[in-house]
mmCIF file of C-alpha atoms in Angstrom:
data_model
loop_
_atom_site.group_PDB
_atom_site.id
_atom_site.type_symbol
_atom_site.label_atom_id
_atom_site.label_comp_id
_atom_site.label_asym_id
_atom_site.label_seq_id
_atom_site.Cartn_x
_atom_site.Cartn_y
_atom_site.Cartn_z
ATOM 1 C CA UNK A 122 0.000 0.000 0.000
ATOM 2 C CA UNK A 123 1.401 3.661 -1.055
ATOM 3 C CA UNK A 124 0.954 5.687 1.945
ATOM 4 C CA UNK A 125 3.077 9.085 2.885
ATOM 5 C CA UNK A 126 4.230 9.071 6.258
ATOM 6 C CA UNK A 127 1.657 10.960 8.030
ATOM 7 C CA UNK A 128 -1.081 8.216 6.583
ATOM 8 C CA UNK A 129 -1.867 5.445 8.762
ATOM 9 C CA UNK A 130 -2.273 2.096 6.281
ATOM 10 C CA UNK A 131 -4.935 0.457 5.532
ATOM 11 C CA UNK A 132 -3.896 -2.941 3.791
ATOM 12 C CA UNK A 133 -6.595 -6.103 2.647
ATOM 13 C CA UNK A 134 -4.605 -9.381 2.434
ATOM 14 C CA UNK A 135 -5.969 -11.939 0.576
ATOM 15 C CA UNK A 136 -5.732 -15.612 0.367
ATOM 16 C CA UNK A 137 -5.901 -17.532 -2.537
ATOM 17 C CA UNK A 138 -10.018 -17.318 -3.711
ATOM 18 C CA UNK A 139 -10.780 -14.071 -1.814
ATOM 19 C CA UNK A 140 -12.349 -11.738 -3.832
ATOM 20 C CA UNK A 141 -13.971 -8.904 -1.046
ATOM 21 C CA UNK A 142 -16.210 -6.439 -2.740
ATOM 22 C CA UNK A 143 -14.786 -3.827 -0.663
ATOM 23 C CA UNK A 144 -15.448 -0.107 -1.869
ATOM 24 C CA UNK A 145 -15.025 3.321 -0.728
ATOM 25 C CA UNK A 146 -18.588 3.938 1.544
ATOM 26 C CA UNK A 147 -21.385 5.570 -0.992
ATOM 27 C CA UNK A 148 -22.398 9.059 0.188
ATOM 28 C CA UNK A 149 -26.019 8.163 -1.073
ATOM 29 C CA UNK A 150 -28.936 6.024 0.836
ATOM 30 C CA UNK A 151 -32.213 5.424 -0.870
ATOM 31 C CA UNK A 152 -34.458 7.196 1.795
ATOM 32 C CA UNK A 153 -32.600 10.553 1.510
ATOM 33 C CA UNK A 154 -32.980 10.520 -2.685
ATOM 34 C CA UNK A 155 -36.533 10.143 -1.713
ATOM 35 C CA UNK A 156 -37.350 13.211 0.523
ATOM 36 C CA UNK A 157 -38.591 16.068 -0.504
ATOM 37 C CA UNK A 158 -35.978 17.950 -3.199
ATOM 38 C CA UNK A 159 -33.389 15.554 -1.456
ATOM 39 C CA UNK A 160 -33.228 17.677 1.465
ATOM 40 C CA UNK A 161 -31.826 14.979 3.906
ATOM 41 C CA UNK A 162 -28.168 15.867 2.218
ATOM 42 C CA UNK A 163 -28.535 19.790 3.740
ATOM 43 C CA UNK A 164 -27.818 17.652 6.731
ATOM 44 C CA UNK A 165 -24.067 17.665 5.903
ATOM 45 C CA UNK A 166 -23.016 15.783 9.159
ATOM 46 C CA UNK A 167 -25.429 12.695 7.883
ATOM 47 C CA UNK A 168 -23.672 12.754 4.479
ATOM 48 C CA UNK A 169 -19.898 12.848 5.872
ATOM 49 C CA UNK A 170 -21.195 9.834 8.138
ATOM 50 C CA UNK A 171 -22.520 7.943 4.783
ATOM 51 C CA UNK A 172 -19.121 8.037 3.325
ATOM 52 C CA UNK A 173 -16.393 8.096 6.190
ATOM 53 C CA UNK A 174 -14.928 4.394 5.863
ATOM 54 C CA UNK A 175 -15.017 1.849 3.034
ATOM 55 C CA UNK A 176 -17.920 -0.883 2.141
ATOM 56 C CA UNK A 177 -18.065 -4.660 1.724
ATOM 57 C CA UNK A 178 -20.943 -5.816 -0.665
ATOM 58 C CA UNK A 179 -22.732 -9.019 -0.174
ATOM 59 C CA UNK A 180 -21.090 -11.763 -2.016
ATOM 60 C CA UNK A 181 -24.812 -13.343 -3.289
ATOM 61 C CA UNK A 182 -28.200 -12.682 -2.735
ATOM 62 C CA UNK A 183 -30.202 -14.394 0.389
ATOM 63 C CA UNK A 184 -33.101 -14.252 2.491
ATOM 64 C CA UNK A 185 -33.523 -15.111 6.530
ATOM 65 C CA UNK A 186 -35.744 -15.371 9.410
ATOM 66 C CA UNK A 187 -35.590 -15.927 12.938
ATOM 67 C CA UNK A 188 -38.432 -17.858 14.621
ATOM 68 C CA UNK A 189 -37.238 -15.921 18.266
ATOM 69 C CA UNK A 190 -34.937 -19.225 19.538
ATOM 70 C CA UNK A 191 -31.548 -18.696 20.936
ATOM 71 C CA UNK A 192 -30.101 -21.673 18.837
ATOM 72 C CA UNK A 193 -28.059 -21.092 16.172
ATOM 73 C CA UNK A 194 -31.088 -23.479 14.917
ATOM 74 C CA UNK A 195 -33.306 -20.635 15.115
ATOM 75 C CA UNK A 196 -31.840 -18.751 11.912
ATOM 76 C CA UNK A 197 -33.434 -19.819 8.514
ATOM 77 C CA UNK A 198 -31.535 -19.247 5.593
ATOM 78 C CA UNK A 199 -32.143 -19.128 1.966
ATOM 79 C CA UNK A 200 -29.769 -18.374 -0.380
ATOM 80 C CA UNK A 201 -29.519 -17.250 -4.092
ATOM 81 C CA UNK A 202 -28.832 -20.269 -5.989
ATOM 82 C CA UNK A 203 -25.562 -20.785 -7.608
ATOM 83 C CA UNK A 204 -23.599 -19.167 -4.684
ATOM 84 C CA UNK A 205 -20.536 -21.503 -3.448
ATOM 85 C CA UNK A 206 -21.392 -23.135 0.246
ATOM 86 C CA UNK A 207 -18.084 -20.987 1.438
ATOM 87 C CA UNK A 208 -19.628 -17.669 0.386
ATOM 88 C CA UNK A 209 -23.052 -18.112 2.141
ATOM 89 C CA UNK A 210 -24.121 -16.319 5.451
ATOM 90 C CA UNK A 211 -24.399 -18.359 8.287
ATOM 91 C CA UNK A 212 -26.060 -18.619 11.590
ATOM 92 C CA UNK A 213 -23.247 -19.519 13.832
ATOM 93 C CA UNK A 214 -23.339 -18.030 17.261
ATOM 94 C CA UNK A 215 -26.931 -18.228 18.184
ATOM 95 C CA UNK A 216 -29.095 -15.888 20.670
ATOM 96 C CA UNK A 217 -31.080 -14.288 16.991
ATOM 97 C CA UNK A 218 -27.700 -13.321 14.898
ATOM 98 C CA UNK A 219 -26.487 -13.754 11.927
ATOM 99 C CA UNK A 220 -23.083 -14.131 10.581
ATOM 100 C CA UNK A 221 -21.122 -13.163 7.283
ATOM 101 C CA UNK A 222 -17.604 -13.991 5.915
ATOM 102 C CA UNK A 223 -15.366 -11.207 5.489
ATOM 103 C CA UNK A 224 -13.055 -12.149 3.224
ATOM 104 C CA UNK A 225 -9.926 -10.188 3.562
ATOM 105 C CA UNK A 226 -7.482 -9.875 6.426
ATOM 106 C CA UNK A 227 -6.997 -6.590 6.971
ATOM 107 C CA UNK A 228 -4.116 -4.393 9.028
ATOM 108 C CA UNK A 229 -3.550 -1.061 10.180
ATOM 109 C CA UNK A 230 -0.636 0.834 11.221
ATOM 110 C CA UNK A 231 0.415 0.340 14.680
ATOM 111 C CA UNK A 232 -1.567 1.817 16.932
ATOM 112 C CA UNK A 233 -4.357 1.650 15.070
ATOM 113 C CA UNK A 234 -7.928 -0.321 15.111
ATOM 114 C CA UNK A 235 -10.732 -0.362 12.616
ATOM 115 C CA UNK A 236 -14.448 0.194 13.643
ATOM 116 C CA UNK A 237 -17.009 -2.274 12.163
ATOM 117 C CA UNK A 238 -20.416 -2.140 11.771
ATOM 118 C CA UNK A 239 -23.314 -1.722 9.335
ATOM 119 C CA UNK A 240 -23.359 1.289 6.866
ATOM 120 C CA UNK A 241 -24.880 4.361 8.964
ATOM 121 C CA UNK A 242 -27.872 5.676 8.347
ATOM 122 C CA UNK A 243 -28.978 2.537 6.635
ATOM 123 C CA UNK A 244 -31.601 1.276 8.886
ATOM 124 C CA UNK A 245 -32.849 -2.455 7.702
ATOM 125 C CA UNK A 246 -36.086 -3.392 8.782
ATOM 126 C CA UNK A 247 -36.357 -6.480 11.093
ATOM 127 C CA UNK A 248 -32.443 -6.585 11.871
ATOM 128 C CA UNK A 249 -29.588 -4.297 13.395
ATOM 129 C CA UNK A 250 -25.992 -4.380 13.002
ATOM 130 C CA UNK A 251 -23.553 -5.090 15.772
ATOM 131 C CA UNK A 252 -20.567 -2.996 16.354
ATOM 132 C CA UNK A 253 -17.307 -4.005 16.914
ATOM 133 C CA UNK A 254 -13.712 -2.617 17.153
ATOM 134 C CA UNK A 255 -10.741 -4.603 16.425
ATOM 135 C CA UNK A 256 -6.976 -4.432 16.702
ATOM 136 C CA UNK A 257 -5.823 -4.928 13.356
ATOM 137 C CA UNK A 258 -1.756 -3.744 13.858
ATOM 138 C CA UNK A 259 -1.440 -7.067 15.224
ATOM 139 C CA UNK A 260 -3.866 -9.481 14.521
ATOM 140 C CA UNK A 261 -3.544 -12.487 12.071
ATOM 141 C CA UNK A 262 -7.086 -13.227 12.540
ATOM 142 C CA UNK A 263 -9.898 -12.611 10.269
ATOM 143 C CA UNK A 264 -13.451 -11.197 11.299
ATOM 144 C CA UNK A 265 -16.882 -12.057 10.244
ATOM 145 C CA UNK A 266 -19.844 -9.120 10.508
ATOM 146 C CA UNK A 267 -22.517 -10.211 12.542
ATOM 147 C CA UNK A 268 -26.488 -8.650 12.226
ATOM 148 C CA UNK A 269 -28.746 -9.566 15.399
ATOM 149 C CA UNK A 270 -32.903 -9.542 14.332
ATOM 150 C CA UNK A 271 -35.032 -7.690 16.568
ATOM 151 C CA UNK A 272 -38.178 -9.495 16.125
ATOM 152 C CA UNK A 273 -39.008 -12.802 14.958
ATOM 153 C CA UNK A 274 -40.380 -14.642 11.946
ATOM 154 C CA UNK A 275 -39.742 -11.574 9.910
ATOM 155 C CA UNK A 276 -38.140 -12.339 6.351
ATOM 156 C CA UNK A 277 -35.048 -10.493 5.747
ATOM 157 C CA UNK A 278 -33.389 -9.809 2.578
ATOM 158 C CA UNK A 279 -30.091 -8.852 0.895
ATOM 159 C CA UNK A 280 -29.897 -8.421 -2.742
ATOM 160 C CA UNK A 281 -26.236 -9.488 -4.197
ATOM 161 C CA UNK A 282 -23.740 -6.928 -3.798
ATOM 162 C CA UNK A 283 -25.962 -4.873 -0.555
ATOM 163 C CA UNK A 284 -23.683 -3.523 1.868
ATOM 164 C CA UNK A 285 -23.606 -5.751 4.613
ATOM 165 C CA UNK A 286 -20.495 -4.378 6.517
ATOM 166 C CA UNK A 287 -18.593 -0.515 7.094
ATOM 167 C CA UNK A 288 -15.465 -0.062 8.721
ATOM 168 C CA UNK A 289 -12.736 2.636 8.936
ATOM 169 C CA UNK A 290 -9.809 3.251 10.750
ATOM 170 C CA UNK A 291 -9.338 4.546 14.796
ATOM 171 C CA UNK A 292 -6.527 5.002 16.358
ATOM 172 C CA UNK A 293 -6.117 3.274 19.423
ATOM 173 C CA UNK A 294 -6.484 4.841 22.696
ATOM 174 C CA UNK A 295 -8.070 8.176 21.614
ATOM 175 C CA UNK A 296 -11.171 7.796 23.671
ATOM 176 C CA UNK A 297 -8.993 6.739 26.607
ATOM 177 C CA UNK A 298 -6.966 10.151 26.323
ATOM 178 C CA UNK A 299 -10.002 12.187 26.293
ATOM 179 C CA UNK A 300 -10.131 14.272 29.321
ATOM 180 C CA UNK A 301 -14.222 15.625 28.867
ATOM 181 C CA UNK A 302 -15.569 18.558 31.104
ATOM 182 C CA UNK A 303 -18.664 20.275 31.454
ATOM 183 C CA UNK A 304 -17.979 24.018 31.271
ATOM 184 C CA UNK A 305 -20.446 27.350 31.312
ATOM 185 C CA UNK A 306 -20.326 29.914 28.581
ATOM 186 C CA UNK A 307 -19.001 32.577 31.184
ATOM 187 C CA UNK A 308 -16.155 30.418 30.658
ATOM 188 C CA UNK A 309 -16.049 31.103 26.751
ATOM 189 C CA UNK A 310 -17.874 34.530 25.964
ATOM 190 C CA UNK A 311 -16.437 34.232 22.534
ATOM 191 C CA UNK A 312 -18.349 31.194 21.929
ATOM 192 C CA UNK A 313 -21.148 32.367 23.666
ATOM 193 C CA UNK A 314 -22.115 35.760 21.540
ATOM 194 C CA UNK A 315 -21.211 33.509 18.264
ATOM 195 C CA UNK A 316 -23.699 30.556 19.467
ATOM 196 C CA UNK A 317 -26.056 33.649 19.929
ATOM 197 C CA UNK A 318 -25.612 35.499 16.686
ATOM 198 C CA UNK A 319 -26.039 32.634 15.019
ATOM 199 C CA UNK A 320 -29.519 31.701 17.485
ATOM 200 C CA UNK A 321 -30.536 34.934 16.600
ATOM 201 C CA UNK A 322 -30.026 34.947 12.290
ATOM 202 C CA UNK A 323 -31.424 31.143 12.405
ATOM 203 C CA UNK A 324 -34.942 32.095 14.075
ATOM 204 C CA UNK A 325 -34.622 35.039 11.670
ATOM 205 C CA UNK A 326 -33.891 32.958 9.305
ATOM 206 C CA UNK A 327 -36.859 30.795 9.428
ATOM 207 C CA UNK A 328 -39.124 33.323 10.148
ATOM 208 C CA UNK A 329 -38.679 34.593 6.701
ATOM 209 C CA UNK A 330 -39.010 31.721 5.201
ATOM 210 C CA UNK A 331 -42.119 31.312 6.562
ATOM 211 C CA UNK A 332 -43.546 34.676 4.622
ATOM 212 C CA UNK A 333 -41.231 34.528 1.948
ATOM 213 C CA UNK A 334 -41.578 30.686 0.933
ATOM 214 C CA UNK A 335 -38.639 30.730 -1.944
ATOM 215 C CA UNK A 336 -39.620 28.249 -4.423
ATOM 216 C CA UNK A 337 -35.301 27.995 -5.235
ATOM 217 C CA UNK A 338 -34.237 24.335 -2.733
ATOM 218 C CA UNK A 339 -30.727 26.470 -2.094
ATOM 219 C CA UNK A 340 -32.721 29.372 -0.253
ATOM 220 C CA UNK A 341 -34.855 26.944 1.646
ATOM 221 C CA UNK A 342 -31.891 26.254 4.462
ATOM 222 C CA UNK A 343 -29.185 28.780 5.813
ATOM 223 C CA UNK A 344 -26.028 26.812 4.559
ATOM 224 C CA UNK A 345 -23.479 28.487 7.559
ATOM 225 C CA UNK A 346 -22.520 24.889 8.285
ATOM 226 C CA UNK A 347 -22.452 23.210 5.191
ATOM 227 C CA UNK A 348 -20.256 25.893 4.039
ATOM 228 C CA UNK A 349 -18.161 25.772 7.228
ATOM 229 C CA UNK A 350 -18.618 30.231 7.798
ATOM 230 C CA UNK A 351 -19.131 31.742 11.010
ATOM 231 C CA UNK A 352 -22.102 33.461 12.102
ATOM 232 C CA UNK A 353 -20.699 36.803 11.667
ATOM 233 C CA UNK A 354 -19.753 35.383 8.078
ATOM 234 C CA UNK A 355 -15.983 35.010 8.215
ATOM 235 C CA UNK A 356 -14.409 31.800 7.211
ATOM 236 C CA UNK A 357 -14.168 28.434 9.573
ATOM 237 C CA UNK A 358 -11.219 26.492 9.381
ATOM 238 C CA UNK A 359 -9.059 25.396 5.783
ATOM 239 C CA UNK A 360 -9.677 21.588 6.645
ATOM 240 C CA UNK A 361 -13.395 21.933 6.531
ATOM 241 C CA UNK A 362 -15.284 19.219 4.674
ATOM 242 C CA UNK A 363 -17.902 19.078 2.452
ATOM 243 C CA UNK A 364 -17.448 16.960 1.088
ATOM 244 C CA UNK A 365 -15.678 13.349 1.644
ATOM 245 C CA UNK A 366 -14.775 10.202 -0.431
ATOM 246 C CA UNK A 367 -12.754 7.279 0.784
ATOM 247 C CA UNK A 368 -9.786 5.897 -1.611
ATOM 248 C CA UNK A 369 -10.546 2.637 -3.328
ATOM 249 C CA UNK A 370 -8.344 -0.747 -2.685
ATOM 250 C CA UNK A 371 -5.653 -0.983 -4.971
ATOM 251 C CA UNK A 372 -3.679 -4.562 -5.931
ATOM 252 C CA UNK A 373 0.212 -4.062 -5.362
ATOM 253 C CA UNK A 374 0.282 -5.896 -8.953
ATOM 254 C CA UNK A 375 -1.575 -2.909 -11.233
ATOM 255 C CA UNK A 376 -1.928 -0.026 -8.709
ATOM 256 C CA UNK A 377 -5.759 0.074 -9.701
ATOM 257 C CA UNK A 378 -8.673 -0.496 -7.676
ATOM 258 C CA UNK A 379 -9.974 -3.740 -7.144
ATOM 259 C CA UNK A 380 -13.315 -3.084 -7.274
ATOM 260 C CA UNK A 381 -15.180 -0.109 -9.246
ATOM 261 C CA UNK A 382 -15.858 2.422 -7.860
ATOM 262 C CA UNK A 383 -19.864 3.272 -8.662
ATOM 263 C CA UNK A 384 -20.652 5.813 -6.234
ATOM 264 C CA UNK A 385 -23.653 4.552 -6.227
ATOM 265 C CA UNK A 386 -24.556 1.232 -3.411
ATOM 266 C CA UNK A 387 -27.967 0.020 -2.456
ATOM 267 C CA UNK A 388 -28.446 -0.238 1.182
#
């Protein structure tokens, strides 16, 4: 993996047969292309979260249902037919979950962890993802993504290539160095009069919207933090984001990616 040296590495080794459908993570999710004018993307937070990590796509198409058992007898699967046995999901640990193959073996810079879980802001109906983080400096181990249902006999379905699993790099520790602290805006009167200048032009904001009711989507929401300016209107910082999209895998045999990259995932 090309990396400079301020770029923890991200690196997906492969055993003979692998073939991971790994991606960077789509910005785009079905239920916000379907409200109103797409206004779910003015929430620019929900959009960075939609594409801050890399995808895996579902290796074949399959169906399950949990009849509420704790067994790993309690999981009914049906699979797309001509899917290899090695590639199918699995219930394995019991207690209403169900399992998925990653295959890859990925590794990090030291120091360093991955986060795991289901794509955000992707809710499935009938199951939820668990979350997981793993120390992947060091590890020679694999890891499988696991869903748990949340009600039973309730089909659920993933069509080939679905995102089943989301990760991106942590580095290790952070949390633990974290020192939090409740202070009061006495404390910060700078932060203070610009959390109430921009109060202040937001009610404003909306009250003219109210009597003005722009037919134009762009003058239907204030944009201050979507374009990362200040309430008074002067610039935030150079590193703000907009914007984000993930690098794709490459092979170390043709420096390309090693899956297209679409843009485009269902989830």
């Amino acid at each position: 993996m090309v990396a400079d040296a301020s770029s923890p590495e991200l690196t997906c080794y492969l055993h003979e047969g692998w073939a991971p459908r790994i991606r960077p993570a789509a910005p785009q999710r079905e239920w916000m292309e379907a409200t109103p004018e797409r206004f779910a993307y003015r929430c620019l937070p929900l959009a960075i979260a939609n594409a801050h990590g890399w995808e895996i796509g579902s290796p074949c198409g399959f169906a399950a249902r949990w009849n509420g058992g704790m067994g790993v007898d309690a999981v009914e699967i049906v699979v797309d037919p001509g899917t290899p046995a090695h590639r199918h999901p699995v219930s394995l640990f019991g207690q209403g979950t169900l399992t998925l193959h990653v295959e890859g073996l990925i590794r990090t810079s030291p120091g360093w962890n991955i986060w795991v879980s289901g794509p955000p802001n992707a809710a499935k109906d009938g199951i939820a993802p668990l979350s997981g983080v793993i120390e992947t400096d060091w590890s020679p181990y694999s890891f499988t993504m696991n869903w748990r249902f949340t009600r039973p006999d309730h089909w659920v379905r993933w069509d080939e290539d679905e995102t089943f699993c989301f990760f991106f790099p942590i580095e290790r520790g952070t949390v633990d160095r974290v020192r939090p602290a409740f202070r009061t805006f006495a404390e910060a009167p700078e932060l203070a009069a610009a959390f109430k200048q921009w109060s202040a032009s937001r009610d404003a904001f909306h009250e003219q919207i109210r009597h003005a009711q722009p037919t134009a989507p762009s003058d239907k929401w204030q944009k201050l933090y979507y374009r990362g300016v200040a309430p008074d209107g002067s610039p935030g910082p150079d590193d703000h984001q907009s914007k984000m999209r993930a690098c794709p895998f490459v092979s170390s045999e043709t420096s390309r990616p090693t899956t297209p990259n679409t843009g485009s995932t269902p989830v």
